[in-house]
């Protein structure tokens, strides 16, 4: 018997307070602990004091969105900021999950090499509860952040992707994807971060998708998403 998924109604809004940010990031931490890459780390390793300070700086420098379900619970989050901005005060003291994100962002910085502030934005810290992800909410949140960047005159978006659903959508939109994934087979030594090999749903995805924001806006308009 086929299992039906009930379509839920979501409200997407700007994050307006540090309390709202804190609730969103706690939700994010619980969600990404189900990722093959991040599940080995504790809650406090992912959402440490350094991470709390960094996300507060991000909201001041950039912006964030969260999505609420019909009960007013936060079920999705995304943060975005200028790619040249460094939110971590002590990058050499990061926990392993933070270091993973830090390396991905710096890989995007090396690829795009923006000459000045305002050319490229990082779209990351995104996470969506699984039942909502299956309804396309994760990608909607990413697009919302990219559209905000477009209104601000940003040329390129570097999107951090840690879900199979978002990875599939990024490929469908023709984005250049650079990713790393931990294979279930320990003898698999391929360099996934440089595109050597294809992702599968059993892997923990940690990828960067890059696209010109203007082109993304045209694709969204043409597909009426």
mmCIF file with all atom_site columns, N, CA, C and O in Angstrom, residues 57-99:
data_model
loop_
_atom_site.group_PDB
_atom_site.id
_atom_site.type_symbol
_atom_site.label_atom_id
_atom_site.label_alt_id
_atom_site.label_comp_id
_atom_site.label_asym_id
_atom_site.label_entity_id
_atom_site.label_seq_id
_atom_site.pdbx_PDB_ins_code
_atom_site.Cartn_x
_atom_site.Cartn_y
_atom_site.Cartn_z
_atom_site.occupancy
_atom_site.B_iso_or_equiv
_atom_site.pdbx_formal_charge
_atom_site.auth_seq_id
_atom_site.auth_comp_id
_atom_site.auth_asym_id
_atom_site.auth_atom_id
_atom_site.pdbx_PDB_model_num
ATOM 1   N N  . UNK A 1 57 ? 26.805 36.879 14.296 1.00 0.00 ? 57 UNK A N  1
ATOM 2   C CA . UNK A 1 57 ? 27.515 37.818 13.413 1.00 0.00 ? 57 UNK A CA 1
ATOM 3   C C  . UNK A 1 57 ? 26.950 37.755 11.994 1.00 0.00 ? 57 UNK A C  1
ATOM 4   O O  . UNK A 1 57 ? 26.842 38.774 11.304 1.00 0.00 ? 57 UNK A O  1
ATOM 5   N N  . UNK A 1 58 ? 26.600 36.537 11.565 1.00 0.00 ? 58 UNK A N  1
ATOM 6   C CA . UNK A 1 58 ? 26.069 36.365 10.217 1.00 0.00 ? 58 UNK A CA 1
ATOM 7   C C  . UNK A 1 58 ? 24.768 37.132 10.044 1.00 0.00 ? 58 UNK A C  1
ATOM 8   O O  . UNK A 1 58 ? 24.550 37.792 9.020  1.00 0.00 ? 58 UNK A O  1
ATOM 9   N N  . UNK A 1 59 ? 23.901 37.058 11.044 1.00 0.00 ? 59 UNK A N  1
ATOM 10  C CA . UNK A 1 59 ? 22.623 37.770 10.970 1.00 0.00 ? 59 UNK A CA 1
ATOM 11  C C  . UNK A 1 59 ? 22.848 39.285 10.911 1.00 0.00 ? 59 UNK A C  1
ATOM 12  O O  . UNK A 1 59 ? 22.117 40.014 10.239 1.00 0.00 ? 59 UNK A O  1
ATOM 13  N N  . UNK A 1 60 ? 23.862 39.759 11.598 1.00 0.00 ? 60 UNK A N  1
ATOM 14  C CA . UNK A 1 60 ? 24.169 41.185 11.573 1.00 0.00 ? 60 UNK A CA 1
ATOM 15  C C  . UNK A 1 60 ? 24.759 41.605 10.232 1.00 0.00 ? 60 UNK A C  1
ATOM 16  O O  . UNK A 1 60 ? 24.465 42.679 9.708  1.00 0.00 ? 60 UNK A O  1
ATOM 17  N N  . UNK A 1 61 ? 25.610 40.733 9.669  1.00 0.00 ? 61 UNK A N  1
ATOM 18  C CA . UNK A 1 61 ? 26.285 41.046 8.403  1.00 0.00 ? 61 UNK A CA 1
ATOM 19  C C  . UNK A 1 61 ? 25.403 40.736 7.193  1.00 0.00 ? 61 UNK A C  1
ATOM 20  O O  . UNK A 1 61 ? 25.411 41.464 6.204  1.00 0.00 ? 61 UNK A O  1
ATOM 21  N N  . UNK A 1 62 ? 24.659 39.642 7.269  1.00 0.00 ? 62 UNK A N  1
ATOM 22  C CA . UNK A 1 62 ? 23.828 39.199 6.162  1.00 0.00 ? 62 UNK A CA 1
ATOM 23  C C  . UNK A 1 62 ? 22.367 39.100 6.558  1.00 0.00 ? 62 UNK A C  1
ATOM 24  O O  . UNK A 1 62 ? 21.788 40.049 7.088  1.00 0.00 ? 62 UNK A O  1
ATOM 25  N N  . UNK A 1 63 ? 21.786 37.915 6.337  1.00 0.00 ? 63 UNK A N  1
ATOM 26  C CA . UNK A 1 63 ? 20.372 37.741 6.669  1.00 0.00 ? 63 UNK A CA 1
ATOM 27  C C  . UNK A 1 63 ? 20.072 36.254 6.827  1.00 0.00 ? 63 UNK A C  1
ATOM 28  O O  . UNK A 1 63 ? 20.878 35.395 6.465  1.00 0.00 ? 63 UNK A O  1
ATOM 29  N N  . UNK A 1 64 ? 18.919 35.956 7.368  1.00 0.00 ? 64 UNK A N  1
ATOM 30  C CA . UNK A 1 64 ? 18.495 34.580 7.535  1.00 0.00 ? 64 UNK A CA 1
ATOM 31  C C  . UNK A 1 64 ? 16.993 34.453 7.382  1.00 0.00 ? 64 UNK A C  1
ATOM 32  O O  . UNK A 1 64 ? 16.249 35.412 7.640  1.00 0.00 ? 64 UNK A O  1
ATOM 33  N N  . UNK A 1 65 ? 16.556 33.287 6.936  1.00 0.00 ? 65 UNK A N  1
ATOM 34  C CA . UNK A 1 65 ? 15.134 32.982 6.824  1.00 0.00 ? 65 UNK A CA 1
ATOM 35  C C  . UNK A 1 65 ? 14.849 31.683 7.569  1.00 0.00 ? 65 UNK A C  1
ATOM 36  O O  . UNK A 1 65 ? 15.695 30.783 7.627  1.00 0.00 ? 65 UNK A O  1
ATOM 37  N N  . UNK A 1 66 ? 13.649 31.603 8.115  1.00 0.00 ? 66 UNK A N  1
ATOM 38  C CA . UNK A 1 66 ? 13.190 30.344 8.693  1.00 0.00 ? 66 UNK A CA 1
ATOM 39  C C  . UNK A 1 66 ? 11.782 30.074 8.187  1.00 0.00 ? 66 UNK A C  1
ATOM 40  O O  . UNK A 1 66 ? 11.100 30.984 7.699  1.00 0.00 ? 66 UNK A O  1
ATOM 41  N N  . UNK A 1 67 ? 11.385 28.827 8.259  1.00 0.00 ? 67 UNK A N  1
ATOM 42  C CA . UNK A 1 67 ? 10.039 28.435 7.847  1.00 0.00 ? 67 UNK A CA 1
ATOM 43  C C  . UNK A 1 67 ? 9.321  27.834 9.044  1.00 0.00 ? 67 UNK A C  1
ATOM 44  O O  . UNK A 1 67 ? 9.902  27.043 9.802  1.00 0.00 ? 67 UNK A O  1
ATOM 45  N N  . UNK A 1 68 ? 8.082  28.216 9.220  1.00 0.00 ? 68 UNK A N  1
ATOM 46  C CA . UNK A 1 68 ? 7.251  27.710 10.310 1.00 0.00 ? 68 UNK A CA 1
ATOM 47  C C  . UNK A 1 68 ? 6.157  26.814 9.749  1.00 0.00 ? 68 UNK A C  1
ATOM 48  O O  . UNK A 1 68 ? 5.601  27.099 8.681  1.00 0.00 ? 68 UNK A O  1
ATOM 49  N N  . UNK A 1 69 ? 5.860  25.738 10.473 1.00 0.00 ? 69 UNK A N  1
ATOM 50  C CA . UNK A 1 69 ? 4.723  24.910 10.064 1.00 0.00 ? 69 UNK A CA 1
ATOM 51  C C  . UNK A 1 69 ? 3.441  25.501 10.636 1.00 0.00 ? 69 UNK A C  1
ATOM 52  O O  . UNK A 1 69 ? 3.451  26.583 11.251 1.00 0.00 ? 69 UNK A O  1
ATOM 53  N N  . UNK A 1 70 ? 2.345  24.809 10.439 1.00 0.00 ? 70 UNK A N  1
ATOM 54  C CA . UNK A 1 70 ? 1.046  25.352 10.856 1.00 0.00 ? 70 UNK A CA 1
ATOM 55  C C  . UNK A 1 70 ? 0.900  25.458 12.369 1.00 0.00 ? 70 UNK A C  1
ATOM 56  O O  . UNK A 1 70 ? -0.003 26.129 12.856 1.00 0.00 ? 70 UNK A O  1
ATOM 57  N N  . UNK A 1 71 ? 1.820  24.824 13.108 1.00 0.00 ? 71 UNK A N  1
ATOM 58  C CA . UNK A 1 71 ? 1.790  24.910 14.568 1.00 0.00 ? 71 UNK A CA 1
ATOM 59  C C  . UNK A 1 71 ? 2.758  25.975 15.098 1.00 0.00 ? 71 UNK A C  1
ATOM 60  O O  . UNK A 1 71 ? 2.941  26.106 16.304 1.00 0.00 ? 71 UNK A O  1
ATOM 61  N N  . UNK A 1 72 ? 3.406  26.693 14.179 1.00 0.00 ? 72 UNK A N  1
ATOM 62  C CA . UNK A 1 72 ? 4.339  27.730 14.579 1.00 0.00 ? 72 UNK A CA 1
ATOM 63  C C  . UNK A 1 72 ? 5.719  27.221 14.936 1.00 0.00 ? 72 UNK A C  1
ATOM 64  O O  . UNK A 1 72 ? 6.533  27.961 15.484 1.00 0.00 ? 72 UNK A O  1
ATOM 65  N N  . UNK A 1 73 ? 6.019  25.954 14.595 1.00 0.00 ? 73 UNK A N  1
ATOM 66  C CA . UNK A 1 73 ? 7.326  25.366 14.886 1.00 0.00 ? 73 UNK A CA 1
ATOM 67  C C  . UNK A 1 73 ? 8.288  25.637 13.736 1.00 0.00 ? 73 UNK A C  1
ATOM 68  O O  . UNK A 1 73 ? 7.899  25.570 12.566 1.00 0.00 ? 73 UNK A O  1
ATOM 69  N N  . UNK A 1 74 ? 9.535  25.933 14.060 1.00 0.00 ? 74 UNK A N  1
ATOM 70  C CA . UNK A 1 74 ? 10.545 26.145 13.028 1.00 0.00 ? 74 UNK A CA 1
ATOM 71  C C  . UNK A 1 74 ? 10.957 24.792 12.446 1.00 0.00 ? 74 UNK A C  1
ATOM 72  O O  . UNK A 1 74 ? 11.395 23.907 13.172 1.00 0.00 ? 74 UNK A O  1
ATOM 73  N N  . UNK A 1 75 ? 10.793 24.658 11.138 1.00 0.00 ? 75 UNK A N  1
ATOM 74  C CA . UNK A 1 75 ? 11.092 23.376 10.488 1.00 0.00 ? 75 UNK A CA 1
ATOM 75  C C  . UNK A 1 75 ? 12.179 23.512 9.424  1.00 0.00 ? 75 UNK A C  1
ATOM 76  O O  . UNK A 1 75 ? 12.621 22.506 8.847  1.00 0.00 ? 75 UNK A O  1
ATOM 77  N N  . UNK A 1 76 ? 12.623 24.744 9.158  1.00 0.00 ? 76 UNK A N  1
ATOM 78  C CA . UNK A 1 76 ? 13.652 24.948 8.148  1.00 0.00 ? 76 UNK A CA 1
ATOM 79  C C  . UNK A 1 76 ? 14.360 26.277 8.408  1.00 0.00 ? 76 UNK A C  1
ATOM 80  O O  . UNK A 1 76 ? 13.767 27.206 8.963  1.00 0.00 ? 76 UNK A O  1
ATOM 81  N N  . UNK A 1 77 ? 15.624 26.338 7.984  1.00 0.00 ? 77 UNK A N  1
ATOM 82  C CA . UNK A 1 77 ? 16.411 27.558 8.169  1.00 0.00 ? 77 UNK A CA 1
ATOM 83  C C  . UNK A 1 77 ? 17.451 27.668 7.072  1.00 0.00 ? 77 UNK A C  1
ATOM 84  O O  . UNK A 1 77 ? 17.906 26.662 6.522  1.00 0.00 ? 77 UNK A O  1
ATOM 85  N N  . UNK A 1 78 ? 17.818 28.898 6.723  1.00 0.00 ? 78 UNK A N  1
ATOM 86  C CA . UNK A 1 78 ? 18.933 29.169 5.829  1.00 0.00 ? 78 UNK A CA 1
ATOM 87  C C  . UNK A 1 78 ? 19.514 30.527 6.203  1.00 0.00 ? 78 UNK A C  1
ATOM 88  O O  . UNK A 1 78 ? 18.776 31.450 6.544  1.00 0.00 ? 78 UNK A O  1
ATOM 89  N N  . UNK A 1 79 ? 20.833 30.623 6.190  1.00 0.00 ? 79 UNK A N  1
ATOM 90  C CA . UNK A 1 79 ? 21.526 31.880 6.460  1.00 0.00 ? 79 UNK A CA 1
ATOM 91  C C  . UNK A 1 79 ? 22.374 32.233 5.242  1.00 0.00 ? 79 UNK A C  1
ATOM 92  O O  . UNK A 1 79 ? 22.863 31.346 4.545  1.00 0.00 ? 79 UNK A O  1
ATOM 93  N N  . UNK A 1 80 ? 22.558 33.528 5.015  1.00 0.00 ? 80 UNK A N  1
ATOM 94  C CA . UNK A 1 80 ? 23.339 33.958 3.861  1.00 0.00 ? 80 UNK A CA 1
ATOM 95  C C  . UNK A 1 80 ? 24.132 35.212 4.197  1.00 0.00 ? 80 UNK A C  1
ATOM 96  O O  . UNK A 1 80 ? 23.651 36.082 4.928  1.00 0.00 ? 80 UNK A O  1
ATOM 97  N N  . UNK A 1 81 ? 25.358 35.284 3.649  1.00 0.00 ? 81 UNK A N  1
ATOM 98  C CA . UNK A 1 81 ? 26.217 36.429 3.915  1.00 0.00 ? 81 UNK A CA 1
ATOM 99  C C  . UNK A 1 81 ? 27.292 36.523 2.847  1.00 0.00 ? 81 UNK A C  1
ATOM 100 O O  . UNK A 1 81 ? 27.498 35.583 2.067  1.00 0.00 ? 81 UNK A O  1
ATOM 101 N N  . UNK A 1 82 ? 27.960 37.668 2.803  1.00 0.00 ? 82 UNK A N  1
ATOM 102 C CA . UNK A 1 82 ? 28.983 37.892 1.796  1.00 0.00 ? 82 UNK A CA 1
ATOM 103 C C  . UNK A 1 82 ? 30.086 36.854 1.930  1.00 0.00 ? 82 UNK A C  1
ATOM 104 O O  . UNK A 1 82 ? 30.538 36.549 3.031  1.00 0.00 ? 82 UNK A O  1
ATOM 105 N N  . UNK A 1 83 ? 30.508 36.312 0.794  1.00 0.00 ? 83 UNK A N  1
ATOM 106 C CA . UNK A 1 83 ? 31.494 35.233 0.802  1.00 0.00 ? 83 UNK A CA 1
ATOM 107 C C  . UNK A 1 83 ? 32.839 35.679 1.368  1.00 0.00 ? 83 UNK A C  1
ATOM 108 O O  . UNK A 1 83 ? 33.615 34.861 1.868  1.00 0.00 ? 83 UNK A O  1
ATOM 109 N N  . UNK A 1 84 ? 33.122 36.974 1.311  1.00 0.00 ? 84 UNK A N  1
ATOM 110 C CA . UNK A 1 84 ? 34.399 37.473 1.824  1.00 0.00 ? 84 UNK A CA 1
ATOM 111 C C  . UNK A 1 84 ? 34.379 37.688 3.333  1.00 0.00 ? 84 UNK A C  1
ATOM 112 O O  . UNK A 1 84 ? 35.417 37.952 3.935  1.00 0.00 ? 84 UNK A O  1
ATOM 113 N N  . UNK A 1 85 ? 33.202 37.568 3.952  1.00 0.00 ? 85 UNK A N  1
ATOM 114 C CA . UNK A 1 85 ? 33.067 37.787 5.394  1.00 0.00 ? 85 UNK A CA 1
ATOM 115 C C  . UNK A 1 85 ? 33.444 36.513 6.150  1.00 0.00 ? 85 UNK A C  1
ATOM 116 O O  . UNK A 1 85 ? 33.018 35.417 5.783  1.00 0.00 ? 85 UNK A O  1
ATOM 117 N N  . UNK A 1 86 ? 34.241 36.654 7.213  1.00 0.00 ? 86 UNK A N  1
ATOM 118 C CA . UNK A 1 86 ? 34.621 35.507 8.035  1.00 0.00 ? 86 UNK A CA 1
ATOM 119 C C  . UNK A 1 86 ? 33.903 35.587 9.387  1.00 0.00 ? 86 UNK A C  1
ATOM 120 O O  . UNK A 1 86 ? 34.238 36.427 10.222 1.00 0.00 ? 86 UNK A O  1
ATOM 121 N N  . UNK A 1 87 ? 32.914 34.732 9.626  1.00 0.00 ? 87 UNK A N  1
ATOM 122 C CA . UNK A 1 87 ? 32.157 34.803 10.878 1.00 0.00 ? 87 UNK A CA 1
ATOM 123 C C  . UNK A 1 87 ? 32.851 34.191 12.089 1.00 0.00 ? 87 UNK A C  1
ATOM 124 O O  . UNK A 1 87 ? 32.517 34.524 13.221 1.00 0.00 ? 87 UNK A O  1
ATOM 125 N N  . UNK A 1 88 ? 33.823 33.276 11.852 1.00 0.00 ? 88 UNK A N  1
ATOM 126 C CA . UNK A 1 88 ? 34.480 32.623 12.973 1.00 0.00 ? 88 UNK A CA 1
ATOM 127 C C  . UNK A 1 88 ? 35.616 33.496 13.517 1.00 0.00 ? 88 UNK A C  1
ATOM 128 O O  . UNK A 1 88 ? 36.476 33.949 12.762 1.00 0.00 ? 88 UNK A O  1
ATOM 129 N N  . UNK A 1 89 ? 35.603 33.702 14.816 1.00 0.00 ? 89 UNK A N  1
ATOM 130 C CA . UNK A 1 89 ? 36.625 34.519 15.450 1.00 0.00 ? 89 UNK A CA 1
ATOM 131 C C  . UNK A 1 89 ? 37.957 33.773 15.539 1.00 0.00 ? 89 UNK A C  1
ATOM 132 O O  . UNK A 1 89 ? 39.032 34.362 15.398 1.00 0.00 ? 89 UNK A O  1
ATOM 133 N N  . UNK A 1 90 ? 37.878 32.448 15.756 1.00 0.00 ? 90 UNK A N  1
ATOM 134 C CA . UNK A 1 90 ? 39.090 31.632 15.892 1.00 0.00 ? 90 UNK A CA 1
ATOM 135 C C  . UNK A 1 90 ? 39.004 30.414 14.969 1.00 0.00 ? 90 UNK A C  1
ATOM 136 O O  . UNK A 1 90 ? 38.723 29.299 15.420 1.00 0.00 ? 90 UNK A O  1
ATOM 137 N N  . UNK A 1 91 ? 39.247 30.596 13.658 1.00 0.00 ? 91 UNK A N  1
ATOM 138 C CA . UNK A 1 91 ? 39.136 29.471 12.723 1.00 0.00 ? 91 UNK A CA 1
ATOM 139 C C  . UNK A 1 91 ? 40.049 28.298 13.044 1.00 0.00 ? 91 UNK A C  1
ATOM 140 O O  . UNK A 1 91 ? 39.753 27.162 12.665 1.00 0.00 ? 91 UNK A O  1
ATOM 141 N N  . UNK A 1 92 ? 41.160 28.561 13.758 1.00 0.00 ? 92 UNK A N  1
ATOM 142 C CA . UNK A 1 92 ? 42.089 27.474 14.075 1.00 0.00 ? 92 UNK A CA 1
ATOM 143 C C  . UNK A 1 92 ? 41.641 26.658 15.285 1.00 0.00 ? 92 UNK A C  1
ATOM 144 O O  . UNK A 1 92 ? 42.298 25.693 15.660 1.00 0.00 ? 92 UNK A O  1
ATOM 145 N N  . UNK A 1 93 ? 40.506 27.019 15.890 1.00 0.00 ? 93 UNK A N  1
ATOM 146 C CA . UNK A 1 93 ? 40.008 26.297 17.059 1.00 0.00 ? 93 UNK A CA 1
ATOM 147 C C  . UNK A 1 93 ? 38.627 25.698 16.811 1.00 0.00 ? 93 UNK A C  1
ATOM 148 O O  . UNK A 1 93 ? 37.884 25.441 17.751 1.00 0.00 ? 93 UNK A O  1
ATOM 149 N N  . UNK A 1 94 ? 38.290 25.454 15.562 1.00 0.00 ? 94 UNK A N  1
ATOM 150 C CA . UNK A 1 94 ? 36.973 24.943 15.230 1.00 0.00 ? 94 UNK A CA 1
ATOM 151 C C  . UNK A 1 94 ? 36.859 23.456 15.531 1.00 0.00 ? 94 UNK A C  1
ATOM 152 O O  . UNK A 1 94 ? 37.841 22.722 15.463 1.00 0.00 ? 94 UNK A O  1
ATOM 153 N N  . UNK A 1 95 ? 35.654 23.022 15.857 1.00 0.00 ? 95 UNK A N  1
ATOM 154 C CA . UNK A 1 95 ? 35.391 21.598 16.022 1.00 0.00 ? 95 UNK A CA 1
ATOM 155 C C  . UNK A 1 95 ? 35.339 20.957 14.634 1.00 0.00 ? 95 UNK A C  1
ATOM 156 O O  . UNK A 1 95 ? 35.173 21.656 13.623 1.00 0.00 ? 95 UNK A O  1
ATOM 157 N N  . UNK A 1 96 ? 35.473 19.632 14.522 1.00 0.00 ? 96 UNK A N  1
ATOM 158 C CA . UNK A 1 96 ? 35.476 18.980 13.200 1.00 0.00 ? 96 UNK A CA 1
ATOM 159 C C  . UNK A 1 96 ? 34.283 19.332 12.306 1.00 0.00 ? 96 UNK A C  1
ATOM 160 O O  . UNK A 1 96 ? 34.481 19.608 11.123 1.00 0.00 ? 96 UNK A O  1
ATOM 161 N N  . UNK A 1 97 ? 33.031 19.343 12.815 1.00 0.00 ? 97 UNK A N  1
ATOM 162 C CA . UNK A 1 97 ? 31.929 19.700 11.905 1.00 0.00 ? 97 UNK A CA 1
ATOM 163 C C  . UNK A 1 97 ? 31.995 21.150 11.434 1.00 0.00 ? 97 UNK A C  1
ATOM 164 O O  . UNK A 1 97 ? 31.629 21.457 10.295 1.00 0.00 ? 97 UNK A O  1
ATOM 165 N N  . UNK A 1 98 ? 32.473 22.052 12.290 1.00 0.00 ? 98 UNK A N  1
ATOM 166 C CA . UNK A 1 98 ? 32.624 23.444 11.884 1.00 0.00 ? 98 UNK A CA 1
ATOM 167 C C  . UNK A 1 98 ? 33.746 23.589 10.866 1.00 0.00 ? 98 UNK A C  1
ATOM 168 O O  . UNK A 1 98 ? 33.645 24.367 9.913  1.00 0.00 ? 98 UNK A O  1
ATOM 169 N N  . UNK A 1 99 ? 34.804 22.822 11.050 1.00 0.00 ? 99 UNK A N  1
ATOM 170 C CA . UNK A 1 99 ? 35.932 22.861 10.129 1.00 0.00 ? 99 UNK A CA 1
ATOM 171 C C  . UNK A 1 99 ? 35.509 22.364 8.744  1.00 0.00 ? 99 UNK A C  1
ATOM 172 O O  . UNK A 1 99 ? 35.964 22.893 7.714  1.00 0.00 ? 99 UNK A O  1
#
